[in-house]
Coordinates of C-alpha atoms in Angstrom, one line a residue:
M1 CA 93.9 119.6 104.3
S2 CA 92.1 116.2 104.8
A3 CA 92.2 115.5 101.1
L4 CA 95.9 116.1 101.0
L5 CA 96.6 113.9 104.0
S6 CA 94.4 111.1 102.6
G7 CA 96.1 111.3 99.2
L8 CA 99.5 111.2 100.6
L9 CA 98.8 108.2 102.7
T10 CA 97.2 106.4 99.8
K11 CA 100.3 106.9 97.7
L12 CA 102.3 105.2 100.5
R13 CA 100.2 102.1 100.1
L14 CA 101.0 100.6 103.5
H15 CA 98.8 97.6 103.2
T16 CA 100.7 95.3 100.8
T17 CA 101.6 91.7 101.7
P18 CA 104.2 91.8 104.6
A19 CA 107.5 89.9 104.6
V20 CA 107.2 86.7 106.5
L21 CA 109.2 86.5 109.7
T22 CA 111.6 83.5 109.6
A23 CA 113.2 84.0 112.9
S24 CA 112.0 83.4 116.4
L25 CA 111.5 86.5 118.6
A26 CA 113.3 87.1 121.8
V27 CA 111.3 88.4 124.7
L28 CA 112.1 91.6 126.6
V29 CA 109.9 92.7 129.5
V30 CA 110.3 96.3 130.7
T31 CA 108.5 98.3 133.2
L32 CA 107.2 101.6 131.7
L33 CA 107.5 104.9 133.4
A34 CA 105.0 105.4 136.2
C35 CA 102.7 108.4 136.6
G36 CA 104.5 111.4 138.1
S37 CA 103.6 114.9 139.2
E38 CA 102.9 117.7 136.8
T39 CA 106.1 119.4 137.8
A40 CA 108.4 119.7 134.9
P41 CA 111.7 117.7 135.3
T42 CA 115.0 118.8 134.1
A43 CA 116.2 117.9 130.7
T44 CA 118.6 115.4 132.2
S45 CA 116.1 113.6 134.4
A46 CA 117.2 110.1 135.1
P47 CA 115.3 107.3 133.3
L48 CA 114.0 104.2 135.1
A49 CA 116.2 101.4 136.2
P50 CA 117.6 99.1 133.5
P51 CA 115.1 96.5 132.3
P52 CA 115.4 92.8 133.0
T53 CA 117.7 90.8 130.7
A54 CA 115.9 89.3 127.7
T55 CA 115.2 85.6 127.7
A56 CA 117.4 83.2 125.8
V57 CA 116.8 82.8 122.1
P58 CA 116.7 79.5 120.2
P59 CA 120.1 78.0 119.2
G60 CA 121.5 79.5 116.0
F61 CA 119.4 82.7 116.1
V62 CA 121.2 85.9 116.8
P63 CA 118.7 88.8 116.9
D64 CA 119.8 92.4 116.2
L65 CA 117.3 93.6 118.8
A66 CA 115.3 91.7 121.4
L67 CA 111.7 92.4 120.4
P68 CA 109.1 93.3 123.0
S69 CA 106.9 90.7 124.5
K70 CA 103.2 90.4 124.0
E71 CA 102.7 91.5 127.6
L72 CA 104.7 94.7 127.0
L73 CA 102.7 95.3 123.9
G74 CA 99.5 95.3 125.9
G75 CA 98.4 92.1 124.2
G76 CA 99.5 93.1 120.8
S77 CA 101.4 90.6 118.6
P78 CA 105.2 90.8 118.2
Q79 CA 104.7 89.4 114.7
K80 CA 102.3 92.2 113.8
F81 CA 104.6 94.7 115.5
I82 CA 107.6 93.9 113.2
Q83 CA 105.4 93.3 110.2
V84 CA 104.7 97.0 109.9
F85 CA 108.5 97.7 109.7
D86 CA 108.9 95.2 106.9
E87 CA 106.0 96.7 105.0
G88 CA 107.3 100.2 105.4
R89 CA 110.7 99.2 104.1
V90 CA 109.3 97.3 101.1
N91 CA 107.1 100.3 100.1
S92 CA 109.6 103.1 100.7
S93 CA 111.0 104.8 97.6
F94 CA 113.9 106.2 99.6
R95 CA 117.4 104.8 100.1
P96 CA 118.4 103.1 103.3
T97 CA 120.0 105.2 106.0
G98 CA 123.4 103.6 105.8
E99 CA 125.0 106.8 104.5
F100 CA 123.3 109.0 107.2
A101 CA 125.3 110.2 110.2
A102 CA 123.7 107.8 112.7
A103 CA 124.9 104.8 110.7
A104 CA 127.9 106.1 108.8
N105 CA 129.8 107.8 111.6
P106 CA 131.5 105.1 113.8
L107 CA 131.3 105.7 117.5
A108 CA 134.4 105.9 119.6
E109 CA 134.8 103.4 122.5
G110 CA 132.3 104.4 125.2
E111 CA 130.6 107.0 123.0
K112 CA 126.8 107.0 122.7
L113 CA 124.6 107.8 119.7
K114 CA 122.6 110.9 120.5
V115 CA 118.9 111.2 119.8
G116 CA 117.1 114.5 120.4
I117 CA 113.5 114.5 121.4
I118 CA 111.4 117.6 121.6
F119 CA 108.2 118.0 123.7
V120 CA 105.5 120.6 123.4
G121 CA 104.7 120.4 127.2
S122 CA 105.9 119.0 130.4
Q123 CA 107.2 115.4 130.5
R124 CA 105.0 115.0 133.6
D125 CA 101.7 116.1 132.1
L126 CA 99.9 112.7 132.4
G127 CA 99.3 113.0 128.7
W128 CA 100.9 113.2 125.3
N129 CA 104.3 114.4 126.5
Q130 CA 104.6 112.0 129.4
A131 CA 103.7 109.1 127.1
A132 CA 106.5 110.2 124.7
A133 CA 108.9 110.7 127.6
A134 CA 108.2 107.1 128.7
G135 CA 109.1 106.0 125.2
A136 CA 112.4 107.9 125.5
D137 CA 113.1 106.2 128.8
Y138 CA 112.4 102.8 127.2
V139 CA 114.9 103.6 124.4
E140 CA 117.7 104.4 126.8
Q141 CA 117.0 101.2 128.8
T142 CA 116.7 99.0 125.8
L143 CA 119.6 100.4 123.7
P144 CA 122.3 101.2 126.3
D145 CA 124.5 102.9 123.6
I146 CA 121.9 105.6 123.0
E147 CA 121.8 108.9 124.8
V148 CA 118.5 110.9 124.6
I149 CA 118.7 114.7 124.7
R150 CA 115.4 116.2 125.8
A151 CA 113.8 119.7 125.5
E152 CA 110.3 120.3 126.8
N153 CA 107.7 123.1 126.8
I154 CA 108.8 124.1 123.2
P155 CA 105.9 125.9 121.3
E156 CA 104.7 124.8 117.9
T157 CA 106.5 127.6 116.1
V158 CA 109.9 128.2 114.5
E159 CA 111.3 127.9 118.0
V160 CA 111.3 124.2 117.4
Q161 CA 113.8 124.7 114.6
A162 CA 116.2 126.5 116.9
V163 CA 115.9 123.7 119.4
A164 CA 116.5 121.0 116.8
E165 CA 119.6 123.0 115.5
Q166 CA 121.0 123.1 119.0
M167 CA 120.5 119.4 119.4
I168 CA 122.4 118.8 116.2
R169 CA 125.2 121.0 117.3
D170 CA 125.3 119.0 120.5
G171 CA 125.8 115.8 118.5
A172 CA 122.3 114.4 117.8
T173 CA 122.1 112.5 114.6
I174 CA 118.4 111.6 115.0
V175 CA 115.8 114.2 116.0
I176 CA 112.2 113.4 117.0
P177 CA 109.9 116.5 117.2
T178 CA 106.9 114.9 118.9
S179 CA 104.0 117.4 118.5
F180 CA 101.5 117.8 115.6
G181 CA 102.5 121.4 115.0
Y182 CA 106.2 120.7 114.8
S183 CA 105.9 119.0 111.4
D184 CA 105.9 122.1 109.1
P185 CA 108.7 124.0 110.9
T186 CA 110.8 120.8 111.0
K187 CA 110.3 120.0 107.3
A188 CA 111.6 123.5 106.5
I189 CA 115.1 122.6 107.8
L190 CA 115.4 119.1 106.2
E191 CA 117.5 120.1 103.3
K192 CA 119.9 122.0 105.6
H193 CA 120.6 118.8 107.4
P194 CA 120.5 115.9 104.8
E195 CA 122.7 113.7 107.1
I196 CA 120.3 113.9 110.0
V197 CA 117.2 111.6 110.3
F198 CA 114.1 113.4 111.6
L199 CA 111.1 111.3 112.9
H200 CA 107.6 112.5 113.6
L201 CA 104.8 111.0 115.6
G202 CA 101.9 110.9 113.1
D203 CA 102.7 113.0 110.0
L204 CA 101.6 111.4 106.8
E205 CA 104.1 113.3 104.5
I206 CA 107.6 111.9 104.3
Y207 CA 111.0 112.8 102.8
E208 CA 114.3 110.9 102.5
N209 CA 115.4 112.0 105.9
Y210 CA 111.9 112.4 107.5
G211 CA 109.7 109.5 108.5
S212 CA 106.9 108.9 110.9
F213 CA 105.0 106.3 113.0
F214 CA 101.6 106.2 114.5
A215 CA 98.9 103.8 115.8
N216 CA 95.2 103.6 115.3
I217 CA 94.5 104.7 118.9
W218 CA 90.9 105.5 117.8
Q219 CA 90.2 101.8 118.2
L220 CA 90.7 102.2 122.0
E221 CA 88.6 105.3 122.0
Y222 CA 85.8 103.2 120.6
A223 CA 86.3 100.7 123.4
A224 CA 86.4 103.5 126.0
G225 CA 83.2 104.9 124.5
R226 CA 81.5 101.6 125.2
A227 CA 82.3 102.0 128.9
A228 CA 81.1 105.6 128.8
G229 CA 77.8 104.6 127.2
K230 CA 77.3 101.9 129.8
T231 CA 78.2 104.2 132.7
T232 CA 76.2 107.4 131.9
K233 CA 72.9 108.0 133.7
S234 CA 72.0 111.2 131.9
N235 CA 72.9 109.9 128.4
K236 CA 75.0 113.0 128.0
L237 CA 78.7 112.5 127.3
G238 CA 81.3 115.2 126.8
F239 CA 84.5 115.3 124.8
I240 CA 87.1 118.1 125.3
A241 CA 89.4 118.4 122.3
A242 CA 92.1 120.9 121.4
F243 CA 91.8 121.4 117.6
P244 CA 89.6 120.0 114.9
I245 CA 92.4 118.1 113.2
P246 CA 91.7 114.8 111.6
S247 CA 93.0 112.7 114.5
S248 CA 90.8 114.5 117.0
M249 CA 87.7 114.2 114.7
L250 CA 88.4 110.5 114.3
N251 CA 88.7 109.9 118.0
I252 CA 85.5 111.9 118.8
N253 CA 83.6 109.8 116.2
A254 CA 85.1 106.5 117.5
F255 CA 84.2 107.4 121.1
H256 CA 80.6 108.3 120.2
L257 CA 80.1 105.2 118.0
G258 CA 81.4 103.0 120.9
A259 CA 79.0 104.6 123.3
Q260 CA 76.1 104.4 120.8
S261 CA 76.8 100.7 120.3
V262 CA 75.7 99.9 123.9
N263 CA 73.4 102.9 124.4
P264 CA 71.6 104.2 121.4
D265 CA 70.2 107.2 123.3
V266 CA 73.5 108.9 124.1
E267 CA 74.7 112.2 122.7
T268 CA 78.2 113.5 122.9
T269 CA 78.9 117.2 123.2
V270 CA 82.3 118.3 122.0
V271 CA 84.2 121.5 122.9
F272 CA 87.5 122.6 121.2
T273 CA 89.8 124.7 123.4
S274 CA 92.2 125.8 120.7
D275 CA 95.1 124.9 122.9
W276 CA 96.8 121.6 123.9
C277 CA 97.5 122.4 127.5
D278 CA 95.8 125.6 128.7
P279 CA 94.5 124.7 132.3
G280 CA 92.1 127.7 132.5
K281 CA 90.4 126.7 129.3
Q282 CA 90.3 123.1 130.4
V283 CA 88.6 123.9 133.7
T284 CA 86.1 126.1 131.9
A285 CA 85.3 123.3 129.5
V286 CA 84.7 120.8 132.3
K287 CA 82.4 123.2 134.1
T288 CA 80.5 123.9 130.9
M289 CA 80.0 120.2 130.4
T290 CA 78.9 119.4 133.9
D291 CA 76.5 122.4 134.0
A292 CA 74.9 121.0 130.9
G293 CA 74.3 117.6 132.6
V294 CA 77.3 115.7 131.2
D295 CA 78.2 112.9 133.6
V296 CA 81.0 111.1 131.6
L297 CA 83.9 112.9 130.0
S298 CA 86.6 112.0 127.5
L299 CA 89.3 114.2 126.0
Q300 CA 92.1 114.7 123.5
Q301 CA 94.4 117.3 125.2
D302 CA 98.1 117.0 125.4
C303 CA 98.1 117.7 129.1
T304 CA 95.3 115.7 130.7
K305 CA 95.9 116.2 134.4
T306 CA 93.8 119.3 134.9
V307 CA 90.8 117.9 133.1
I308 CA 90.9 114.6 134.9
E309 CA 91.3 116.2 138.3
A310 CA 88.5 118.6 137.6
A311 CA 86.2 115.7 136.6
E312 CA 87.1 114.0 139.9
R313 CA 86.3 117.0 141.9
A314 CA 83.0 117.4 140.0
G315 CA 82.0 113.8 140.6
V316 CA 82.0 113.1 136.8
W317 CA 83.3 109.8 135.3
V318 CA 86.2 110.2 132.9
T319 CA 88.1 108.1 130.3
G320 CA 91.7 109.2 129.7
F321 CA 93.8 109.6 126.6
H322 CA 97.6 109.4 125.9
Y323 CA 98.7 108.1 129.3
D324 CA 97.4 106.2 132.3
A325 CA 96.2 109.1 134.5
S326 CA 94.1 106.9 136.9
A327 CA 96.0 108.2 139.9
A328 CA 94.4 111.7 139.2
A329 CA 90.9 110.4 139.5
P330 CA 90.8 107.5 142.0
N331 CA 87.0 107.5 142.4
Y332 CA 85.8 108.4 138.9
W333 CA 88.4 106.9 136.5
I334 CA 87.0 104.4 134.0
T335 CA 89.8 103.5 131.6
G336 CA 91.7 105.1 128.8
A337 CA 93.5 104.9 125.5
T338 CA 97.2 105.1 125.9
W339 CA 100.3 105.2 123.8
N340 CA 103.1 102.6 123.9
W341 CA 105.8 104.5 122.1
G342 CA 108.9 102.7 123.6
P343 CA 109.1 99.6 121.5
I344 CA 108.4 101.4 118.2
M345 CA 110.9 104.2 119.0
A346 CA 113.6 101.7 119.9
Q347 CA 113.0 99.6 116.7
V348 CA 113.1 102.6 114.4
I349 CA 116.2 104.0 116.0
H350 CA 117.8 100.6 115.8
E351 CA 117.0 100.3 112.1
I352 CA 118.5 103.8 111.5
R353 CA 121.7 103.1 113.3
T354 CA 122.2 99.8 111.5
G355 CA 121.6 101.5 108.1
V356 CA 118.5 99.5 107.1
Y357 CA 115.7 102.0 107.9
Q358 CA 114.0 103.6 104.9
S359 CA 111.8 106.7 105.4
S360 CA 108.2 105.7 105.5
V361 CA 104.9 106.1 107.4
K362 CA 104.4 103.2 109.8
L363 CA 100.8 103.0 110.8
A364 CA 99.5 100.1 112.9
G365 CA 96.3 99.0 114.5
I366 CA 96.2 97.9 118.2
E367 CA 97.1 94.4 117.2
A368 CA 100.7 95.6 116.9
G369 CA 100.6 97.0 120.5
W370 CA 101.7 100.5 119.8
A371 CA 98.7 101.7 121.8
K372 CA 97.1 99.9 124.6
L373 CA 94.2 100.1 127.1
A374 CA 94.8 101.8 130.4
P375 CA 93.8 99.9 133.6
F376 CA 90.2 100.0 134.8
G377 CA 89.2 102.1 137.8
E378 CA 88.4 100.2 141.0
S379 CA 84.7 101.2 140.8
V380 CA 84.1 100.0 137.2
P381 CA 81.7 97.0 137.2
E382 CA 82.8 93.7 135.7
E383 CA 80.0 93.9 133.2
T384 CA 81.4 97.2 131.9
Q385 CA 84.9 95.9 131.8
K386 CA 83.8 92.9 129.8
L387 CA 82.1 95.2 127.2
V388 CA 85.3 97.1 126.8
L389 CA 87.6 94.0 126.6
D390 CA 85.3 92.3 124.1
A391 CA 85.5 95.4 122.0
V392 CA 89.3 95.4 122.1
E393 CA 89.5 91.8 121.2
G394 CA 87.0 92.3 118.3
L395 CA 89.0 95.3 117.0
R396 CA 92.2 93.2 117.1
D397 CA 90.8 90.3 115.2
G398 CA 88.6 92.4 112.8
S399 CA 85.3 91.0 114.0
I400 CA 84.3 94.5 115.1
S401 CA 84.5 97.3 112.5
P402 CA 83.0 100.5 113.8
F403 CA 83.4 102.5 110.6
T404 CA 81.2 100.2 108.4
G405 CA 78.2 102.0 106.9
P406 CA 75.7 103.4 106.9
I407 CA 77.3 106.2 108.9
Y408 CA 75.9 109.8 108.7
D409 CA 77.4 113.1 109.7
Q410 CA 75.9 115.7 111.9
D411 CA 73.9 117.1 109.0
G412 CA 72.4 113.8 108.1
E413 CA 74.7 113.4 105.0
I414 CA 75.8 109.8 104.3
R415 CA 79.5 109.6 104.7
I416 CA 80.1 105.9 104.6
A417 CA 77.7 103.9 102.5
E418 CA 75.8 100.9 103.7
G419 CA 78.0 97.8 103.6
E420 CA 81.2 99.8 103.0
T421 CA 84.1 99.9 105.5
A422 CA 86.3 103.0 105.7
T423 CA 90.0 102.4 104.9
D424 CA 92.8 103.6 107.1
E425 CA 93.6 106.1 104.4
Y426 CA 90.1 107.6 104.6
L427 CA 89.9 107.6 108.4
Q428 CA 93.2 109.5 108.7
G429 CA 91.7 112.4 106.8
V430 CA 88.3 112.6 108.5
D431 CA 87.0 116.2 108.7
W432 CA 83.4 115.6 109.9
L433 CA 81.6 114.5 113.0
V434 CA 79.1 111.6 113.2
Q435 CA 75.4 112.0 113.8
G436 CA 74.7 112.3 117.5
V437 CA 77.7 114.5 118.3
V438 CA 76.7 118.0 119.4
G439 CA 79.1 120.9 118.7
R440 CA 80.7 122.4 115.6
T441 CA 84.3 122.6 114.5
N442 CA 84.0 126.3 113.9

C-alpha cells in the first residue's frame, strides 16, 4: 500500500517551479468556528455570522476571490497558499472543470451552488470532523452563493455512496467525502457521475472528476513533540492512534523525533484502537498508558474529546490533534496540531465553479497555512512555548528538517541514510516507526 501511494504521488510531481503571482492579494479575516459540545448538531445547523468585509485592493486589480490573510493562515504565507494551486494546475493532466456541472450549469437568480460534505463522526467532536465542519462554515461565509449540504456519522462503507447519491439528487454538483475510508467507495461511483466533482481530504490517487488536498500537519506534530519532551518527568510519552495508516505512522514518528530533539531519553508508547471514535477503547487506552507511567499523551483519533478529557481527569498532560480542544483540558492542555481547511476548501470550490480547476493532489507544508498550531495552555512555561515556536519557524523556513538521516526504525534498520532528507513523496508512504517508539502496528 505504501509503495503504491508513494508511486502515485511521485507521478504527480508536485514540486515543480510555481507560477509567479503578479497581482496583489486582498485580505480577508474570518473568525473560525469555536469549540462546541460533543452533541451532534442537525445537518442544517447555522454557520457563524458573516465575516468582515475584505480590505480594499490596489487600483486596477479585481480579484476573483479575496485570499485569506497571514493571520487567518496561522502565520502561513498567502503567496505560498496560492502557489500550490498554481502548481497543481500546471502539473495536472486533466481538463479544466469548465464543462462540469458546477461551472457549466448557470444558476438562476437567487439560486446557490450546492456542495455536499460527508463526515464520519459528529461535527462537534473536537477533532477531525469539527475541523472539517469549521471549513464548511468558512466556505458559506466567504462564498455567499454556496450552500453546504451536510451529513454526519456516516460509516466508512458503501453507505457513503448512498449519501453522496442523495446529495447529488438534492442538487449538489461538488461532493466532499472527508474521511480516509471514504476514498475507495467514492471512487467506485465516479464514472456514474462524470459531471460531478468529488474532492477528498488526503487521497493521493486522482481522476478527472476526483481531486484532493492535504497539509503536512506532521510538522506541527514535531513541534508539539518538543513540548512533550520538555514537559515529561517520567520520560514516558504515549500516542493513541486509530489505524497504522501512513499518515498516522508519519505523525507518530514526527512527534517522537520532536520530543527526542529536546530530551534524548524519552520513549513513546503507541496504541492502535482500530477505530476512529470509539470512546470505550479511547478511555481504556488512556488508562493503559497512565498505568504504565506515561505522563504526556498525544493522539490521532477523529474524535478527540474523550481522550483529552480522560487525560485531564488523570492529571496527564496532552497535546491535541485536528482541532483546538483546549477547553476540554484547562489544566493539562499543552498545545496541538490543527487543520485550517476553510481557506483551501473555499479556493478549490471557487476554482471549480469558475471552470479553471484541474484535478490534482494539492499538498502543502505549514508555510501555506493549511494547518496551524493550537493555542498554548495557561500552565505551559514560556521556555517550552519558545521551543515549540522556534520549531514551527524552523520548519516553515526549512532550517529544521526532522527527517534528515541517519534515522533508524524500531528494529535498528537504517531507513533514511546519513545526510539524506526524506522527500514528501517518501514520507506520505511511511509504513515503519522510528527507533524509540514502543508498540507494534500488528
